[in-house]
Amino acid sequence: MGAFDTKPDRVAYATSSVTNAASIGADLQPGKNLLERFLSVVCDVRPGEGPGALILTINLFTLLGAYYLLKIVRESLILAEGGAEVKAYSSAAQAIILLGVVPLYGWIGTQLNRNRLLRWSTLFFASNLLIFYFAGQAGARIGVVYYIWVGIFNVFTVAQLWAFATDLFSLEQGKRLFPLLGSGASAGAVAGAWIAGRLIKPLGPYKIMLIAVAALCICAALTRLAGYIITKRGGELEKKKDQATLSSEGGFELLMRDRYLMLIAILTVLLNIVSLSGDFIFGKLLVDQTNHVVGTGASLMKARKAYIGFYYASYYEWTNAVSLIIQTFLVSRIYKRFGVRGSLFVLPVISLATFVTILANPILQVVRVLKIAENSTNYSLQNTVRAALLLPTSREAKYKAKAAIETFCVRLGDVLQAGVIFIGTSLHFGVQAFAGMTLAITLLWLFVAFKLYQEHKQKVPEFH
């Protein structure tokens, strides 16, 4: 027994193989209804799977729509009040806070069943938004606190909804249906960015928060409905599973003893460092352009917020539109051609090409196009891959380890990148120097992706 023991997950996977085989047999029965035939345009939806898959897709649509409303508000507040450097350091603060939040989440998971865990945590975040709304309306400078909160909100709510999906579906079902769920997430991101872009000027950032509160309440209701429909189809065994709480094993403990999960965690850290490097370069160039176009006077703060918010709204709108196209028409086909593990290499190759180009030509309009290409792949194919990687793991790994990966490991990447920014800023690095450093990190990311490819092949040899 070494430091990384994968046997428990192998047992969990072996135990679920009988269920998977039964599920596959049921799925092969004829009789798709009109809904399932329509959804099969995106992926292979089998008889009886349509209603549950559709509700989860709508849930992800609504959740990502709410997140992008809040994300554009976040960028408007943090960049106008503090600039790109403060934004980077605020990201680092999230990781410190998450050191306490992740164990707390794990403990709550041992007290509540999966459906209540998702519903109540979603409603908790909705109540937080009301506090931000009233504080902002009262004139408080909430940019830094709100930025930290949105980062925690995003990784927890989105991660646990994907964890819910991996728990509801078998390995074979997840590989087929996750492209559909990802399409809902991508479409919701497009809708959220589009709505925010048209409301940020007339309503301002704070009233948009109230729209997000309503969306999160809808998400909580959809979670309950999806759990009921899918577990009802699964029979008594699935109903008992729905009511069961998680074991006391913590998320960090799961990562430390499982090589497969640890590699996913390391890949997540490196991915986030690379992504943040591009975001930092983009944000810095945008602030420079905003100051040039609008001005730097204190009386122009509101105008700078509106300019930055409008620019980011357009940026996210394009990013999410491309992401939706990739998710809807390409992801399932990429899965069929290269499989889950083969798809691990697509994003780092794009990132490598992106930073080579930035190194040669760091112009805002060029960086904007490159980041749209990189982020759209990240938000579509890469997000679906990261969710699918946890299909052959235990329930505890799907909730607790995923929560640790998507929260602490993501923010650990923020901390490391904040350190790079601090050193680079102190040494007066330009964007080309940052791009050069990121190239080296991207090469390391490719190496970790290869090691994870090997582990996944060993864990699930029959599914590529």
CSV table of C-alpha atoms in Angstrom, one decimal:
chain,number,residue,atom,x,y,z
A,1,MET,CA,0.0,0.0,0.0
A,2,GLY,CA,1.6,3.2,-1.2
A,3,ALA,CA,0.8,6.9,-0.6
A,4,PHE,CA,-1.6,6.7,-3.5
A,5,ASP,CA,-4.0,3.8,-3.1
A,6,THR,CA,-6.5,3.4,-5.9
A,7,LYS,CA,-8.1,0.2,-4.7
A,8,PRO,CA,-11.2,1.7,-3.0
A,9,ASP,CA,-12.2,3.4,-6.3
A,10,ARG,CA,-11.5,0.2,-8.2
A,11,VAL,CA,-13.9,-1.6,-5.9
A,12,ALA,CA,-16.5,1.1,-6.3
A,13,TYR,CA,-16.2,0.9,-10.0
A,14,ALA,CA,-16.3,-2.9,-10.0
A,15,THR,CA,-19.4,-2.8,-7.9
A,16,SER,CA,-21.1,-0.3,-10.2
A,17,SER,CA,-20.3,-2.4,-13.3
A,18,VAL,CA,-23.4,-4.7,-12.8
A,19,THR,CA,-25.6,-1.6,-12.5
A,20,ASN,CA,-23.9,-0.1,-15.6
A,21,ALA,CA,-24.5,-3.3,-17.6
A,22,ALA,CA,-28.2,-3.4,-16.6
A,23,SER,CA,-28.5,0.3,-17.5
A,24,ILE,CA,-27.0,-0.3,-20.9
A,25,GLY,CA,-29.4,-3.1,-21.5
A,26,ALA,CA,-32.4,-1.0,-20.6
A,27,ASP,CA,-31.0,1.9,-22.8
A,28,LEU,CA,-30.9,-0.4,-25.8
A,29,GLN,CA,-34.7,-1.0,-25.7
A,30,PRO,CA,-36.6,0.7,-28.6
A,31,GLY,CA,-39.2,3.4,-28.1
A,32,LYS,CA,-37.6,6.9,-27.9
A,33,ASN,CA,-40.2,9.6,-27.5
A,34,LEU,CA,-40.2,12.9,-29.3
A,35,LEU,CA,-38.2,14.7,-26.6
A,36,GLU,CA,-35.5,12.0,-26.7
A,37,ARG,CA,-35.3,12.0,-30.5
A,38,PHE,CA,-34.9,15.8,-30.3
A,39,LEU,CA,-32.1,15.7,-27.7
A,40,SER,CA,-30.3,13.0,-29.7
A,41,VAL,CA,-29.3,15.8,-32.1
A,42,VAL,CA,-26.6,16.7,-29.4
A,43,CYS,CA,-25.8,13.2,-28.0
A,44,ASP,CA,-27.1,9.6,-27.8
A,45,VAL,CA,-30.1,9.8,-25.4
A,46,ARG,CA,-31.7,6.4,-24.7
A,47,PRO,CA,-35.4,5.7,-23.9
A,48,GLY,CA,-36.4,6.9,-20.5
A,49,GLU,CA,-33.4,9.2,-20.1
A,50,GLY,CA,-34.9,12.3,-21.7
A,51,PRO,CA,-36.9,14.0,-18.8
A,52,GLY,CA,-34.1,13.7,-16.2
A,53,ALA,CA,-31.4,14.7,-18.6
A,54,LEU,CA,-33.4,17.7,-19.8
A,55,ILE,CA,-34.1,19.0,-16.3
A,56,LEU,CA,-30.4,18.8,-15.4
A,57,THR,CA,-29.5,20.6,-18.6
A,58,ILE,CA,-32.0,23.4,-17.8
A,59,ASN,CA,-30.6,23.5,-14.3
A,60,LEU,CA,-27.1,24.0,-15.6
A,61,PHE,CA,-28.4,26.6,-18.1
A,62,THR,CA,-30.0,28.6,-15.2
A,63,LEU,CA,-27.0,28.3,-12.9
A,64,LEU,CA,-24.4,29.3,-15.5
A,65,GLY,CA,-26.7,32.2,-16.6
A,66,ALA,CA,-26.8,33.4,-13.0
A,67,TYR,CA,-23.0,33.0,-12.7
A,68,TYR,CA,-22.3,35.1,-15.8
A,69,LEU,CA,-24.6,37.9,-14.6
A,70,LEU,CA,-22.6,37.9,-11.4
A,71,LYS,CA,-19.2,37.5,-13.1
A,72,ILE,CA,-19.7,40.6,-15.3
A,73,VAL,CA,-20.8,42.6,-12.2
A,74,ARG,CA,-17.6,41.2,-10.5
A,75,GLU,CA,-15.3,42.4,-13.3
A,76,SER,CA,-16.9,45.8,-13.3
A,77,LEU,CA,-16.5,46.3,-9.6
A,78,ILE,CA,-13.0,44.9,-9.0
A,79,LEU,CA,-11.2,46.4,-12.0
A,80,ALA,CA,-12.8,49.9,-11.5
A,81,GLU,CA,-12.1,49.9,-7.8
A,82,GLY,CA,-8.7,48.3,-7.7
A,83,GLY,CA,-7.2,47.3,-11.1
A,84,ALA,CA,-5.8,44.0,-12.4
A,85,GLU,CA,-3.3,43.6,-9.6
A,86,VAL,CA,-5.9,43.8,-6.9
A,87,LYS,CA,-8.0,41.4,-8.8
A,88,ALA,CA,-5.1,38.8,-8.8
A,89,TYR,CA,-4.4,39.2,-5.1
A,90,SER,CA,-8.1,38.9,-4.3
A,91,SER,CA,-8.1,35.5,-6.1
A,92,ALA,CA,-5.3,34.4,-3.8
A,93,ALA,CA,-7.4,35.3,-0.7
A,94,GLN,CA,-10.0,32.8,-1.9
A,95,ALA,CA,-7.6,29.9,-1.4
A,96,ILE,CA,-6.9,30.8,2.2
A,97,ILE,CA,-10.6,31.0,3.0
A,98,LEU,CA,-11.3,27.7,1.2
A,99,LEU,CA,-8.8,25.9,3.6
A,100,GLY,CA,-11.6,26.2,6.1
A,101,VAL,CA,-14.6,26.0,3.8
A,102,VAL,CA,-13.8,22.7,2.1
A,103,PRO,CA,-13.7,20.7,5.4
A,104,LEU,CA,-16.9,22.4,6.5
A,105,TYR,CA,-18.6,21.4,3.3
A,106,GLY,CA,-17.4,17.8,3.8
A,107,TRP,CA,-18.8,17.8,7.3
A,108,ILE,CA,-22.2,19.1,6.0
A,109,GLY,CA,-22.2,16.3,3.4
A,110,THR,CA,-22.2,13.8,6.2
A,111,GLN,CA,-25.3,15.4,7.7
A,112,LEU,CA,-27.5,15.9,4.6
A,113,ASN,CA,-28.4,13.7,1.7
A,114,ARG,CA,-27.2,14.8,-1.7
A,115,ASN,CA,-30.4,16.6,-2.8
A,116,ARG,CA,-30.7,18.7,0.4
A,117,LEU,CA,-27.0,19.5,0.3
A,118,LEU,CA,-27.3,21.0,-3.2
A,119,ARG,CA,-30.6,22.8,-2.5
A,120,TRP,CA,-29.7,24.4,0.8
A,121,SER,CA,-26.2,25.5,-0.3
A,122,THR,CA,-27.7,27.1,-3.4
A,123,LEU,CA,-30.2,29.0,-1.3
A,124,PHE,CA,-27.5,30.1,1.1
A,125,PHE,CA,-25.6,31.7,-1.7
A,126,ALA,CA,-28.8,33.4,-2.9
A,127,SER,CA,-29.2,35.0,0.5
A,128,ASN,CA,-25.7,36.3,0.4
A,129,LEU,CA,-26.5,38.2,-2.7
A,130,LEU,CA,-29.2,40.1,-1.0
A,131,ILE,CA,-26.6,41.3,1.6
A,132,PHE,CA,-24.3,42.5,-1.3
A,133,TYR,CA,-27.2,44.3,-2.9
A,134,PHE,CA,-28.1,46.4,0.1
A,135,ALA,CA,-24.5,47.1,0.9
A,136,GLY,CA,-23.8,48.2,-2.6
A,137,GLN,CA,-26.9,50.4,-2.7
A,138,ALA,CA,-25.7,52.0,0.5
A,139,GLY,CA,-22.5,53.1,-1.1
A,140,ALA,CA,-20.1,50.5,0.3
A,141,ARG,CA,-17.0,49.5,-1.8
A,142,ILE,CA,-17.7,45.8,-2.0
A,143,GLY,CA,-15.4,45.0,-5.0
A,144,VAL,CA,-12.8,42.9,-3.2
A,145,VAL,CA,-15.2,41.0,-0.9
A,146,TYR,CA,-17.6,40.4,-3.7
A,147,TYR,CA,-14.8,39.2,-6.0
A,148,ILE,CA,-13.7,36.6,-3.4
A,149,TRP,CA,-17.4,35.6,-2.8
A,150,VAL,CA,-18.1,35.0,-6.5
A,151,GLY,CA,-15.1,32.8,-6.9
A,152,ILE,CA,-16.2,30.6,-4.0
A,153,PHE,CA,-19.8,30.6,-5.2
A,154,ASN,CA,-18.8,29.6,-8.8
A,155,VAL,CA,-16.6,26.6,-7.9
A,156,PHE,CA,-19.0,25.3,-5.2
A,157,THR,CA,-22.3,25.5,-7.0
A,158,VAL,CA,-21.2,24.4,-10.5
A,159,ALA,CA,-18.9,21.7,-9.1
A,160,GLN,CA,-21.6,20.2,-6.9
A,161,LEU,CA,-24.2,20.2,-9.6
A,162,TRP,CA,-21.8,18.3,-11.9
A,163,ALA,CA,-21.0,16.0,-9.0
A,164,PHE,CA,-24.8,15.4,-8.6
A,165,ALA,CA,-25.0,14.4,-12.3
A,166,THR,CA,-22.0,12.0,-12.0
A,167,ASP,CA,-23.8,10.4,-9.0
A,168,LEU,CA,-27.1,10.1,-10.8
A,169,PHE,CA,-25.8,8.6,-14.0
A,170,SER,CA,-23.7,5.4,-14.6
A,171,LEU,CA,-20.3,5.6,-16.3
A,172,GLU,CA,-21.8,4.6,-19.7
A,173,GLN,CA,-24.7,7.1,-19.4
A,174,GLY,CA,-22.4,9.9,-18.3
A,175,LYS,CA,-20.1,9.5,-21.3
A,176,ARG,CA,-23.2,9.8,-23.6
A,177,LEU,CA,-25.2,12.4,-21.8
A,178,PHE,CA,-22.6,14.9,-20.4
A,179,PRO,CA,-22.2,16.7,-23.8
A,180,LEU,CA,-25.9,17.5,-23.6
A,181,LEU,CA,-25.6,18.8,-20.0
A,182,GLY,CA,-22.6,20.8,-21.1
A,183,SER,CA,-24.6,22.3,-23.9
A,184,GLY,CA,-27.1,23.6,-21.3
A,185,ALA,CA,-24.2,25.1,-19.3
A,186,SER,CA,-22.7,26.8,-22.4
A,187,ALA,CA,-26.1,28.1,-23.5
A,188,GLY,CA,-26.7,29.5,-20.0
A,189,ALA,CA,-23.4,31.3,-20.1
A,190,VAL,CA,-24.3,32.9,-23.5
A,191,ALA,CA,-27.6,34.0,-22.1
A,192,GLY,CA,-26.2,35.4,-18.9
A,193,ALA,CA,-23.5,37.4,-20.7
A,194,TRP,CA,-26.0,38.7,-23.3
A,195,ILE,CA,-28.5,39.8,-20.6
A,196,ALA,CA,-25.8,41.4,-18.5
A,197,GLY,CA,-24.4,43.3,-21.5
A,198,ARG,CA,-27.8,44.9,-22.1
A,199,LEU,CA,-28.7,45.6,-18.5
A,200,ILE,CA,-25.4,46.7,-16.9
A,201,LYS,CA,-25.8,50.3,-18.1
A,202,PRO,CA,-29.5,50.9,-17.5
A,203,LEU,CA,-29.7,48.9,-14.2
A,204,GLY,CA,-26.1,49.1,-12.8
A,205,PRO,CA,-24.3,46.2,-11.1
A,206,TYR,CA,-26.4,45.9,-8.0
A,207,LYS,CA,-29.9,45.4,-9.4
A,208,ILE,CA,-28.5,42.6,-11.6
A,209,MET,CA,-27.7,40.7,-8.4
A,210,LEU,CA,-31.5,40.5,-7.8
A,211,ILE,CA,-32.0,38.7,-11.1
A,212,ALA,CA,-29.4,36.2,-10.1
A,213,VAL,CA,-31.2,35.6,-6.7
A,214,ALA,CA,-34.4,34.6,-8.6
A,215,ALA,CA,-32.3,32.3,-10.9
A,216,LEU,CA,-30.7,30.5,-8.0
A,217,CYS,CA,-34.1,29.8,-6.4
A,218,ILE,CA,-35.2,28.2,-9.6
A,219,CYS,CA,-32.0,26.1,-9.6
A,220,ALA,CA,-32.8,24.8,-6.1
A,221,ALA,CA,-36.3,23.7,-7.3
A,222,LEU,CA,-34.9,22.0,-10.4
A,223,THR,CA,-32.4,20.1,-8.4
A,224,ARG,CA,-35.2,18.6,-6.3
A,225,LEU,CA,-37.2,17.7,-9.4
A,226,ALA,CA,-34.2,16.1,-11.3
A,227,GLY,CA,-33.3,14.0,-8.3
A,228,TYR,CA,-36.9,12.8,-8.0
A,229,ILE,CA,-37.3,11.8,-11.7
A,230,ILE,CA,-34.0,10.1,-12.1
A,231,THR,CA,-34.0,8.2,-8.8
A,232,LYS,CA,-37.6,7.1,-9.5
A,233,ARG,CA,-36.5,5.5,-12.8
A,234,GLY,CA,-33.6,3.8,-11.0
A,235,GLY,CA,-35.8,1.9,-8.6
A,236,GLU,CA,-35.5,1.3,-4.8
A,237,LEU,CA,-31.7,1.0,-4.8
A,238,GLU,CA,-31.4,4.5,-6.4
A,239,LYS,CA,-33.9,5.9,-3.9
A,240,LYS,CA,-31.9,4.6,-1.0
A,241,LYS,CA,-28.8,6.0,-2.5
A,242,ASP,CA,-30.5,9.4,-2.8
A,243,GLN,CA,-31.3,9.5,0.9
A,244,ALA,CA,-27.9,8.3,2.0
A,245,THR,CA,-25.3,10.7,3.4
A,246,LEU,CA,-21.6,10.6,2.6
A,247,SER,CA,-19.0,8.9,4.8
A,248,SER,CA,-16.8,10.9,7.1
A,249,GLU,CA,-13.8,10.7,4.8
A,250,GLY,CA,-12.6,14.2,3.9
A,251,GLY,CA,-11.9,15.6,0.4
A,252,PHE,CA,-8.3,16.4,1.1
A,253,GLU,CA,-7.8,12.9,2.5
A,254,LEU,CA,-9.2,11.3,-0.7
A,255,LEU,CA,-6.8,13.4,-2.8
A,256,MET,CA,-3.8,12.4,-0.8
A,257,ARG,CA,-4.4,8.6,-1.0
A,258,ASP,CA,-5.5,8.3,-4.6
A,259,ARG,CA,-2.9,8.9,-7.4
A,260,TYR,CA,-5.7,9.3,-10.0
A,261,LEU,CA,-7.5,12.1,-8.0
A,262,MET,CA,-4.2,13.8,-7.2
A,263,LEU,CA,-3.3,14.0,-10.9
A,264,ILE,CA,-6.7,15.6,-11.6
A,265,ALA,CA,-6.0,18.1,-8.8
A,266,ILE,CA,-2.5,18.9,-10.2
A,267,LEU,CA,-3.9,19.3,-13.7
A,268,THR,CA,-6.5,21.7,-12.4
A,269,VAL,CA,-3.9,23.8,-10.6
A,270,LEU,CA,-1.8,24.1,-13.8
A,271,LEU,CA,-4.8,24.8,-16.0
A,272,ASN,CA,-5.9,27.6,-13.7
A,273,ILE,CA,-2.4,29.2,-13.6
A,274,VAL,CA,-2.3,29.2,-17.4
A,275,SER,CA,-5.8,30.6,-17.7
A,276,LEU,CA,-5.2,33.3,-15.2
A,277,SER,CA,-2.1,34.4,-16.9
A,278,GLY,CA,-4.1,35.1,-20.0
A,279,ASP,CA,-6.9,36.8,-18.0
A,280,PHE,CA,-4.3,39.0,-16.3
A,281,ILE,CA,-2.8,40.1,-19.6
A,282,PHE,CA,-6.2,40.8,-21.0
A,283,GLY,CA,-7.3,42.7,-17.9
A,284,LYS,CA,-4.1,44.8,-17.8
A,285,LEU,CA,-4.4,45.8,-21.4
A,286,LEU,CA,-8.1,46.6,-21.0
A,287,VAL,CA,-7.4,48.9,-18.0
A,288,ASP,CA,-4.8,50.7,-20.0
A,289,GLN,CA,-7.2,51.2,-22.9
A,290,THR,CA,-10.0,52.3,-20.5
A,291,ASN,CA,-7.8,54.9,-18.8
A,292,HIS,CA,-6.8,56.2,-22.3
A,293,VAL,CA,-10.3,56.3,-23.6
A,294,VAL,CA,-12.3,57.4,-20.5
A,295,GLY,CA,-9.7,59.0,-18.3
A,296,THR,CA,-8.3,58.4,-14.8
A,297,GLY,CA,-10.0,61.0,-12.7
A,298,ALA,CA,-12.0,60.0,-9.5
A,299,SER,CA,-15.1,61.6,-10.9
A,300,LEU,CA,-14.9,59.2,-13.9
A,301,MET,CA,-15.2,56.0,-11.7
A,302,LYS,CA,-18.7,55.3,-12.8
A,303,ALA,CA,-17.8,55.8,-16.5
A,304,ARG,CA,-14.8,53.4,-16.2
A,305,LYS,CA,-17.0,50.8,-14.5
A,306,ALA,CA,-19.5,51.0,-17.3
A,307,TYR,CA,-16.8,50.9,-20.0
A,308,ILE,CA,-15.1,47.8,-18.5
A,309,GLY,CA,-18.5,46.1,-17.8
A,310,PHE,CA,-19.7,46.7,-21.4
A,311,TYR,CA,-16.4,45.4,-22.9
A,312,TYR,CA,-16.4,42.3,-20.7
A,313,ALA,CA,-20.0,41.7,-21.5
A,314,SER,CA,-19.2,41.6,-25.3
A,315,TYR,CA,-16.1,39.5,-24.6
A,316,TYR,CA,-18.0,36.9,-22.6
A,317,GLU,CA,-20.8,36.9,-25.1
A,318,TRP,CA,-18.5,35.9,-27.9
A,319,THR,CA,-16.6,33.4,-25.7
A,320,ASN,CA,-19.8,31.7,-24.7
A,321,ALA,CA,-21.3,31.7,-28.1
A,322,VAL,CA,-18.2,29.9,-29.5
A,323,SER,CA,-18.3,27.6,-26.4
A,324,LEU,CA,-21.9,26.8,-27.1
A,325,ILE,CA,-21.1,25.8,-30.7
A,326,ILE,CA,-18.2,23.6,-29.6
A,327,GLN,CA,-20.3,22.0,-26.9
A,328,THR,CA,-23.4,21.4,-29.0
A,329,PHE,CA,-21.8,20.2,-32.2
A,330,LEU,CA,-18.2,19.1,-31.5
A,331,VAL,CA,-17.8,17.7,-28.0
A,332,SER,CA,-19.8,14.4,-28.5
A,333,ARG,CA,-18.0,13.9,-31.8
A,334,ILE,CA,-14.6,14.6,-30.2
A,335,TYR,CA,-15.5,12.0,-27.5
A,336,LYS,CA,-16.4,9.4,-30.1
A,337,ARG,CA,-13.1,10.0,-32.0
A,338,PHE,CA,-10.6,10.5,-29.1
A,339,GLY,CA,-12.5,9.5,-26.0
A,340,VAL,CA,-12.4,11.2,-22.6
A,341,ARG,CA,-8.7,10.8,-22.0
A,342,GLY,CA,-7.7,11.7,-25.5
A,343,SER,CA,-9.6,15.0,-25.2
A,344,LEU,CA,-7.3,16.0,-22.3
A,345,PHE,CA,-4.8,17.3,-24.8
A,346,VAL,CA,-6.9,19.7,-26.8
A,347,LEU,CA,-6.9,22.7,-24.5
A,348,PRO,CA,-3.2,22.7,-23.5
A,349,VAL,CA,-2.3,22.6,-27.2
A,350,ILE,CA,-4.5,25.6,-27.9
A,351,SER,CA,-3.1,27.4,-24.8
A,352,LEU,CA,0.5,26.7,-26.1
A,353,ALA,CA,-0.4,28.3,-29.4
A,354,THR,CA,-2.1,31.2,-27.7
A,355,PHE,CA,0.9,32.3,-25.6
A,356,VAL,CA,3.3,31.9,-28.4
A,357,THR,CA,1.3,34.4,-30.3
A,358,ILE,CA,0.9,36.8,-27.3
A,359,LEU,CA,4.7,36.6,-26.9
A,360,ALA,CA,5.0,38.0,-30.4
A,361,ASN,CA,2.1,40.4,-30.5
A,362,PRO,CA,0.5,41.6,-27.2
A,363,ILE,CA,-2.2,43.8,-28.6
A,364,LEU,CA,-5.6,44.0,-26.8
A,365,GLN,CA,-7.7,43.1,-29.9
A,366,VAL,CA,-5.4,40.1,-30.7
A,367,VAL,CA,-5.4,38.9,-27.1
A,368,ARG,CA,-9.1,39.2,-27.0
A,369,VAL,CA,-9.5,36.8,-30.0
A,370,LEU,CA,-7.0,34.3,-28.6
A,371,LYS,CA,-8.6,34.3,-25.1
A,372,ILE,CA,-12.0,33.8,-26.7
A,373,ALA,CA,-10.7,30.7,-28.5
A,374,GLU,CA,-8.9,29.4,-25.4
A,375,ASN,CA,-11.7,30.1,-22.9
A,376,SER,CA,-14.5,28.8,-25.1
A,377,THR,CA,-12.6,25.4,-25.3
A,378,ASN,CA,-12.1,25.5,-21.5
A,379,TYR,CA,-15.8,26.2,-20.8
A,380,SER,CA,-17.0,23.5,-23.2
A,381,LEU,CA,-14.8,20.5,-23.9
A,382,GLN,CA,-12.5,20.8,-20.9
A,383,ASN,CA,-15.3,21.3,-18.4
A,384,THR,CA,-17.1,18.2,-19.7
A,385,VAL,CA,-13.8,16.2,-19.7
A,386,ARG,CA,-13.1,17.2,-16.0
A,387,ALA,CA,-16.6,16.1,-15.0
A,388,ALA,CA,-16.3,12.8,-16.9
A,389,LEU,CA,-13.0,12.0,-15.3
A,390,LEU,CA,-14.8,11.4,-12.0
A,391,LEU,CA,-17.4,9.0,-13.4
A,392,PRO,CA,-15.4,5.9,-12.4
A,393,THR,CA,-14.8,7.0,-8.8
A,394,SER,CA,-16.6,6.6,-5.5
A,395,ARG,CA,-19.5,8.8,-4.3
A,396,GLU,CA,-17.3,10.5,-1.8
A,397,ALA,CA,-14.8,11.3,-4.5
A,398,LYS,CA,-17.6,12.7,-6.7
A,399,TYR,CA,-18.7,15.2,-4.0
A,400,LYS,CA,-15.9,15.8,-1.5
A,401,ALA,CA,-12.8,15.3,-3.7
A,402,LYS,CA,-14.4,17.2,-6.5
A,403,ALA,CA,-15.3,20.0,-4.1
A,404,ALA,CA,-11.7,20.1,-2.9
A,405,ILE,CA,-10.4,20.1,-6.5
A,406,GLU,CA,-12.8,22.6,-7.9
A,407,THR,CA,-12.4,25.0,-4.9
A,408,PHE,CA,-9.1,24.7,-3.1
A,409,CYS,CA,-7.0,23.5,-6.1
A,410,VAL,CA,-8.5,26.1,-8.4
A,411,ARG,CA,-7.7,28.8,-5.9
A,412,LEU,CA,-4.3,27.3,-5.2
A,413,GLY,CA,-3.6,28.1,-8.8
A,414,ASP,CA,-4.8,31.6,-8.1
A,415,VAL,CA,-2.3,31.9,-5.2
A,416,LEU,CA,0.6,30.6,-7.3
A,417,GLN,CA,-0.4,33.0,-10.1
A,418,ALA,CA,-0.7,35.9,-7.7
A,419,GLY,CA,2.8,35.1,-6.6
A,420,VAL,CA,4.0,35.2,-10.2
A,421,ILE,CA,2.3,38.5,-10.7
A,422,PHE,CA,3.7,40.0,-7.6
A,423,ILE,CA,7.3,39.0,-8.6
A,424,GLY,CA,6.8,40.1,-12.2
A,425,THR,CA,5.2,43.4,-11.2
A,426,SER,CA,8.1,44.1,-8.7
A,427,LEU,CA,10.6,43.4,-11.5
A,428,HIS,CA,8.5,45.5,-14.0
A,429,PHE,CA,7.7,42.6,-16.3
A,430,GLY,CA,5.6,43.3,-19.3
A,431,VAL,CA,2.9,41.1,-20.8
A,432,GLN,CA,5.5,39.4,-23.0
A,433,ALA,CA,7.5,38.2,-20.0
A,434,PHE,CA,4.4,36.8,-18.4
A,435,ALA,CA,3.5,35.0,-21.6
A,436,GLY,CA,7.0,33.5,-21.8
A,437,MET,CA,6.7,32.1,-18.2
A,438,THR,CA,3.3,30.7,-19.0
A,439,LEU,CA,4.6,28.8,-22.0
A,440,ALA,CA,6.8,26.7,-19.6
A,441,ILE,CA,3.9,26.0,-17.3
A,442,THR,CA,1.8,24.9,-20.2
A,443,LEU,CA,4.4,22.4,-21.2
A,444,LEU,CA,4.3,21.0,-17.6
A,445,TRP,CA,0.5,20.8,-18.0
A,446,LEU,CA,0.9,18.7,-21.1
A,447,PHE,CA,3.1,16.3,-19.2
A,448,VAL,CA,0.6,15.9,-16.4
A,449,ALA,CA,-2.2,15.3,-18.9
A,450,PHE,CA,-0.1,12.5,-20.3
A,451,LYS,CA,0.3,10.9,-16.9
A,452,LEU,CA,-3.5,11.2,-16.2
A,453,TYR,CA,-4.1,9.7,-19.6
A,454,GLN,CA,-2.2,6.6,-18.5
A,455,GLU,CA,-4.0,6.4,-15.1
A,456,HIS,CA,-7.4,6.7,-16.7
A,457,LYS,CA,-6.5,4.0,-19.2
A,458,GLN,CA,-5.5,1.7,-16.4
A,459,LYS,CA,-8.6,2.5,-14.4
A,460,VAL,CA,-11.2,2.2,-17.2
A,461,PRO,CA,-9.5,0.3,-20.1
A,462,GLU,CA,-12.8,-0.4,-21.8
A,463,PHE,CA,-13.8,3.3,-22.1
A,464,HIS,CA,-11.3,5.4,-24.0
